[in-house]
């Protein structure tokens, strides 16, 4: 593997940033400075960046049922609990594939595979993300229809979404609606409902492509198997054809 790719794969820097590190003479292989970008790394080679050895970890993939009150990042400067803290025995440097809000529960994938992450979150690949929302107000086909055409949030139109009205409770003046989208913009589902006059008061992601949360209680996680990973990858690849 070429040296810049090796550094990028290890999660140290992007390929371009890795090239800069190499050109600056900050990278060594087996103790020797390399400045040639075409240099390849062989198995057993020891690569160091600014004197620190780096390792290419095995790629790992986890599925987490995120509970409420946990943030979707790797670390938090305010010391709040993160989704990575919920998988304490994982030694690889995993991070969440996209984000769920602090108060959103449900399906979250964590991995150390950057290419897989890009595939899963790029709207071009149209991977279904299914959310179950409890909203204040009475959902009707009429007030939800704009979501199927796209609504403008933060100055940009959303891609067409699908909805399914699960329950309407006139006494409590609230409804439960399932919404399927392909994008992952900031607070997207909450903002989409808000744009049609319905305020989300509970939100959960129930499906991501071919995955659901069967067998996982809030806070529980498990490794994805090879078949599940390739099914997700195939969803993305088939869309690109
Ligand atoms: N949309 C939201 O509004 N919040 C989430 O956590 C995920 C999608």
Short mmCIF file of C-alpha atoms and ligand atoms in Angstrom, two decimals:
data_model
loop_
_atom_site.label_atom_id
_atom_site.label_comp_id
_atom_site.label_asym_id
_atom_site.label_seq_id
_atom_site.Cartn_x
_atom_site.Cartn_y
_atom_site.Cartn_z
CA UNK A 1 0.00 0.00 0.00
CA UNK A 2 1.28 3.48 -0.83
CA UNK A 3 2.55 5.42 2.13
CA UNK A 4 -0.02 8.25 1.96
CA UNK A 5 -2.90 5.76 1.74
CA UNK A 6 -1.44 3.80 4.65
CA UNK A 7 -1.35 6.91 6.83
CA UNK A 8 -4.91 7.86 5.79
CA UNK A 9 -6.18 4.34 6.48
CA UNK A 10 -4.73 4.49 9.96
CA UNK A 11 -6.94 7.53 10.53
CA UNK A 12 -4.01 9.90 11.13
CA UNK A 13 -4.74 12.33 8.31
CA UNK A 14 -6.47 12.63 4.95
CA UNK A 15 -4.45 11.41 1.97
CA UNK A 16 -3.62 14.97 0.99
CA UNK A 17 -2.54 15.89 4.52
CA UNK A 18 -0.50 12.69 4.61
CA UNK A 19 1.32 13.79 1.45
CA UNK A 20 2.21 17.06 3.14
CA UNK A 21 3.59 15.21 6.16
CA UNK A 22 5.68 13.04 3.83
CA UNK A 23 7.01 16.02 1.85
CA UNK A 24 7.96 17.76 5.07
CA UNK A 25 10.11 14.75 6.00
CA UNK A 26 8.01 13.88 9.05
CA UNK A 27 7.39 10.27 8.05
CA UNK A 28 9.79 7.37 8.48
CA UNK A 29 9.66 3.73 7.45
CA UNK A 30 11.88 1.48 9.56
CA UNK A 31 13.65 4.56 10.89
CA UNK A 32 14.44 6.10 7.47
CA UNK A 33 12.82 9.36 6.38
CA UNK A 34 10.72 8.93 3.22
CA UNK A 35 9.89 11.89 1.01
CA UNK A 36 8.97 9.94 -2.11
CA UNK A 37 5.16 9.78 -2.38
CA UNK A 38 5.27 6.58 -4.43
CA UNK A 39 6.94 4.66 -1.59
CA UNK A 40 4.99 1.56 -0.57
CA UNK A 41 4.61 0.03 2.87
CA UNK A 42 5.16 -3.71 3.18
CA UNK A 43 3.86 -5.95 5.91
CA UNK A 44 6.15 -5.78 8.94
CA UNK A 45 7.34 -2.25 8.11
CA UNK A 46 7.26 0.20 11.00
CA UNK A 47 5.83 3.54 9.95
CA UNK A 48 6.26 6.55 12.20
CA UNK A 49 4.74 10.00 11.86
CA UNK A 50 6.63 12.65 13.80
CA UNK A 51 8.27 9.89 15.83
CA UNK A 52 5.03 8.10 16.75
CA UNK A 53 4.49 4.60 15.34
CA UNK A 54 1.17 4.13 13.55
CA UNK A 55 -0.69 0.93 12.94
CA UNK A 56 -3.31 -0.01 10.44
CA UNK A 57 -6.07 -1.46 12.49
CA UNK A 58 -8.40 -4.20 11.41
CA UNK A 59 -11.66 -2.65 10.17
CA UNK A 60 -14.48 -3.19 12.65
CA UNK A 61 -18.20 -2.41 12.50
CA UNK A 62 -20.63 -2.15 15.40
CA UNK A 63 -24.34 -1.62 15.70
CA UNK A 64 -25.52 0.31 18.76
CA UNK A 65 -28.99 1.00 20.08
CA UNK A 66 -28.27 4.51 21.29
CA UNK A 67 -30.07 5.55 24.43
CA UNK A 68 -31.22 9.11 25.13
CA UNK A 69 -28.76 11.50 26.76
CA UNK A 70 -25.58 10.37 25.01
CA UNK A 71 -23.74 12.41 22.41
CA UNK A 72 -22.73 11.06 19.00
CA UNK A 73 -19.05 11.83 19.01
CA UNK A 74 -15.78 10.23 20.01
CA UNK A 75 -14.97 12.54 22.90
CA UNK A 76 -16.51 15.55 24.56
CA UNK A 77 -14.65 18.53 26.00
CA UNK A 78 -17.40 18.96 28.60
CA UNK A 79 -16.94 15.38 29.77
CA UNK A 80 -20.41 14.22 28.71
CA UNK A 81 -20.97 10.57 27.92
CA UNK A 82 -20.41 9.66 24.27
CA UNK A 83 -21.57 6.75 22.14
CA UNK A 84 -18.00 5.43 22.07
CA UNK A 85 -18.07 5.22 25.90
CA UNK A 86 -20.91 2.71 25.49
CA UNK A 87 -18.54 0.23 23.79
CA UNK A 88 -15.78 0.15 26.42
CA UNK A 89 -14.02 -3.01 25.29
CA UNK A 90 -13.35 -1.91 21.73
CA UNK A 91 -9.66 -1.12 21.25
CA UNK A 92 -9.92 0.17 17.66
CA UNK A 93 -10.50 3.89 17.12
CA UNK A 94 -14.14 3.77 16.13
CA UNK A 95 -16.44 6.72 15.51
CA UNK A 96 -20.14 7.05 14.65
CA UNK A 97 -21.38 6.91 11.05
CA UNK A 98 -23.32 10.17 11.02
CA UNK A 99 -24.93 11.60 14.12
CA UNK A 100 -28.01 11.22 16.21
CA UNK A 101 -28.99 14.11 18.48
CA UNK A 102 -28.41 13.90 22.22
CA UNK A 103 -32.12 13.18 22.78
CA UNK A 104 -32.59 10.86 19.75
CA UNK A 105 -32.48 7.14 20.39
CA UNK A 106 -31.93 4.17 18.13
CA UNK A 107 -29.78 2.74 15.42
CA UNK A 108 -26.22 3.94 15.10
CA UNK A 109 -23.31 2.27 13.31
CA UNK A 110 -19.78 2.79 14.60
CA UNK A 111 -16.66 1.89 12.65
CA UNK A 112 -13.06 2.81 11.91
CA UNK A 113 -13.62 2.41 8.14
CA UNK A 114 -13.66 5.83 6.50
CA UNK A 115 -14.56 4.59 3.00
CA UNK A 116 -17.54 2.63 4.37
CA UNK A 117 -18.66 5.71 6.32
CA UNK A 118 -18.56 7.88 3.20
CA UNK A 119 -20.63 5.32 1.32
CA UNK A 120 -23.26 5.12 4.06
CA UNK A 121 -23.78 8.84 4.50
CA UNK A 122 -23.52 10.15 0.95
CA UNK A 123 -27.07 11.14 -0.19
CA UNK A 124 -26.21 10.01 -3.74
CA UNK A 125 -26.30 6.40 -2.51
CA UNK A 126 -29.87 6.84 -1.25
CA UNK A 127 -29.56 4.53 1.72
CA UNK A 128 -32.85 4.57 3.61
CA UNK A 129 -32.76 5.90 7.16
CA UNK A 130 -36.07 5.25 8.88
CA UNK A 131 -37.17 7.33 11.88
CA UNK A 132 -40.12 6.99 14.19
CA UNK A 133 -41.27 10.38 15.45
CA UNK A 134 -43.85 11.29 18.04
CA UNK A 135 -45.08 14.75 17.16
CA UNK A 136 -47.32 17.31 18.77
CA UNK A 137 -50.39 17.84 16.61
CA UNK A 138 -52.51 15.74 14.32
CA UNK A 139 -50.75 14.26 11.32
CA UNK A 140 -52.75 14.08 8.10
CA UNK A 141 -51.89 13.24 4.51
CA UNK A 142 -52.46 16.90 3.70
CA UNK A 143 -50.03 18.35 6.19
CA UNK A 144 -47.36 15.70 5.54
CA UNK A 145 -47.52 15.78 1.73
CA UNK A 146 -44.85 18.52 1.34
CA UNK A 147 -42.32 16.13 2.88
CA UNK A 148 -42.70 13.81 -0.11
CA UNK A 149 -41.75 16.61 -2.49
CA UNK A 150 -39.03 18.20 -0.38
CA UNK A 151 -39.17 21.13 2.01
CA UNK A 152 -36.69 23.94 2.42
CA UNK A 153 -34.66 23.74 5.62
CA UNK A 154 -31.66 25.96 6.28
CA UNK A 155 -32.07 27.40 2.79
CA UNK A 156 -31.83 24.06 0.97
CA UNK A 157 -34.53 21.72 -0.26
CA UNK A 158 -34.61 18.23 1.22
CA UNK A 159 -34.74 15.19 -1.05
CA UNK A 160 -38.19 13.57 -1.34
CA UNK A 161 -39.06 11.52 1.74
CA UNK A 162 -41.65 8.82 2.45
CA UNK A 163 -43.97 8.83 5.42
CA UNK A 164 -46.34 6.45 7.10
CA UNK A 165 -48.85 7.64 9.69
CA UNK A 166 -48.75 5.09 12.51
CA UNK A 167 -51.08 6.65 15.05
CA UNK A 168 -53.14 9.80 15.53
CA UNK A 169 -54.38 10.59 19.03
CA UNK A 170 -56.84 13.53 18.97
CA UNK A 171 -57.35 13.40 22.75
CA UNK A 172 -53.67 13.96 23.50
CA UNK A 173 -53.26 16.02 20.35
CA UNK A 174 -50.28 14.00 19.17
CA UNK A 175 -49.32 11.55 16.43
CA UNK A 176 -46.70 8.96 15.60
CA UNK A 177 -45.25 9.06 12.11
CA UNK A 178 -42.56 7.00 10.40
CA UNK A 179 -40.34 9.00 8.07
CA UNK A 180 -37.81 7.59 5.60
CA UNK A 181 -35.03 9.86 4.32
CA UNK A 182 -31.69 9.45 2.55
CA UNK A 183 -29.85 12.45 3.86
CA UNK A 184 -28.35 13.20 7.25
CA UNK A 185 -28.44 16.95 7.67
CA UNK A 186 -28.31 18.57 11.07
CA UNK A 187 -31.57 17.97 13.01
CA UNK A 188 -33.10 17.08 9.66
CA UNK A 189 -36.13 15.09 10.79
CA UNK A 190 -37.07 17.57 13.51
CA UNK A 191 -36.75 20.46 11.05
CA UNK A 192 -38.74 18.67 8.36
CA UNK A 193 -41.65 18.06 10.73
CA UNK A 194 -41.39 21.60 12.04
CA UNK A 195 -41.70 22.89 8.48
CA UNK A 196 -45.14 21.26 8.24
CA UNK A 197 -46.23 22.54 11.66
CA UNK A 198 -45.57 19.43 13.75
CA UNK A 199 -43.13 19.56 16.66
CA UNK A 200 -41.13 16.39 17.35
CA UNK A 201 -41.12 15.46 21.02
CA UNK A 202 -39.60 11.98 20.70
CA UNK A 203 -37.40 10.60 17.94
CA UNK A 204 -35.87 7.25 17.26
CA UNK A 205 -34.03 5.75 14.27
CA UNK A 206 -35.38 2.28 13.65
CA UNK A 207 -33.67 1.23 10.41
CA UNK A 208 -30.54 2.00 8.43
CA UNK A 209 -30.48 0.38 4.99
CA UNK A 210 -30.85 -3.35 5.58
CA UNK A 211 -30.27 -3.10 9.35
CA UNK A 212 -32.75 -2.85 12.18
CA UNK A 213 -32.44 -3.06 15.95
CA UNK A 214 -33.87 -6.55 16.48
CA UNK A 215 -32.57 -8.04 19.71
CA UNK A 216 -30.79 -4.91 20.96
CA UNK A 217 -32.08 -3.01 23.97
CA UNK A 218 -31.14 0.64 24.49
CA UNK A 219 -27.44 0.87 25.36
CA UNK A 220 -26.66 -2.56 23.87
CA UNK A 221 -24.37 -3.11 20.91
CA UNK A 222 -23.04 -5.94 18.79
CA UNK A 223 -20.58 -6.47 15.97
CA UNK A 224 -21.93 -6.53 12.45
CA UNK A 225 -21.11 -9.69 10.55
CA UNK A 226 -19.55 -9.87 7.07
CA UNK A 227 -22.89 -10.50 5.39
CA UNK A 228 -24.48 -7.43 6.97
CA UNK A 229 -21.53 -5.25 5.96
CA UNK A 230 -21.58 -6.45 2.36
CA UNK A 231 -25.37 -6.01 2.15
CA UNK A 232 -24.96 -2.37 3.19
CA UNK A 233 -22.07 -1.90 0.77
CA UNK A 234 -24.14 -3.44 -2.05
CA UNK A 235 -26.98 -0.98 -1.43
CA UNK A 236 -24.56 1.87 -2.09
CA UNK A 237 -22.86 0.25 -5.08
CA UNK A 238 -26.12 -0.71 -6.77
CA UNK A 239 -27.34 2.88 -6.52
CA UNK A 240 -24.22 4.13 -8.24
CA UNK A 241 -24.75 1.84 -11.26
N1 LIG B 1 -32.92 14.07 12.49
C1 LIG B 1 -32.98 14.77 13.65
O1 LIG B 1 -33.65 15.79 13.72
N2 LIG B 1 -32.31 14.31 14.70
C2 LIG B 1 -31.57 13.18 14.67
O2 LIG B 1 -30.99 12.81 15.69
C3 LIG B 1 -31.51 12.46 13.47
C4 LIG B 1 -32.19 12.92 12.39
#
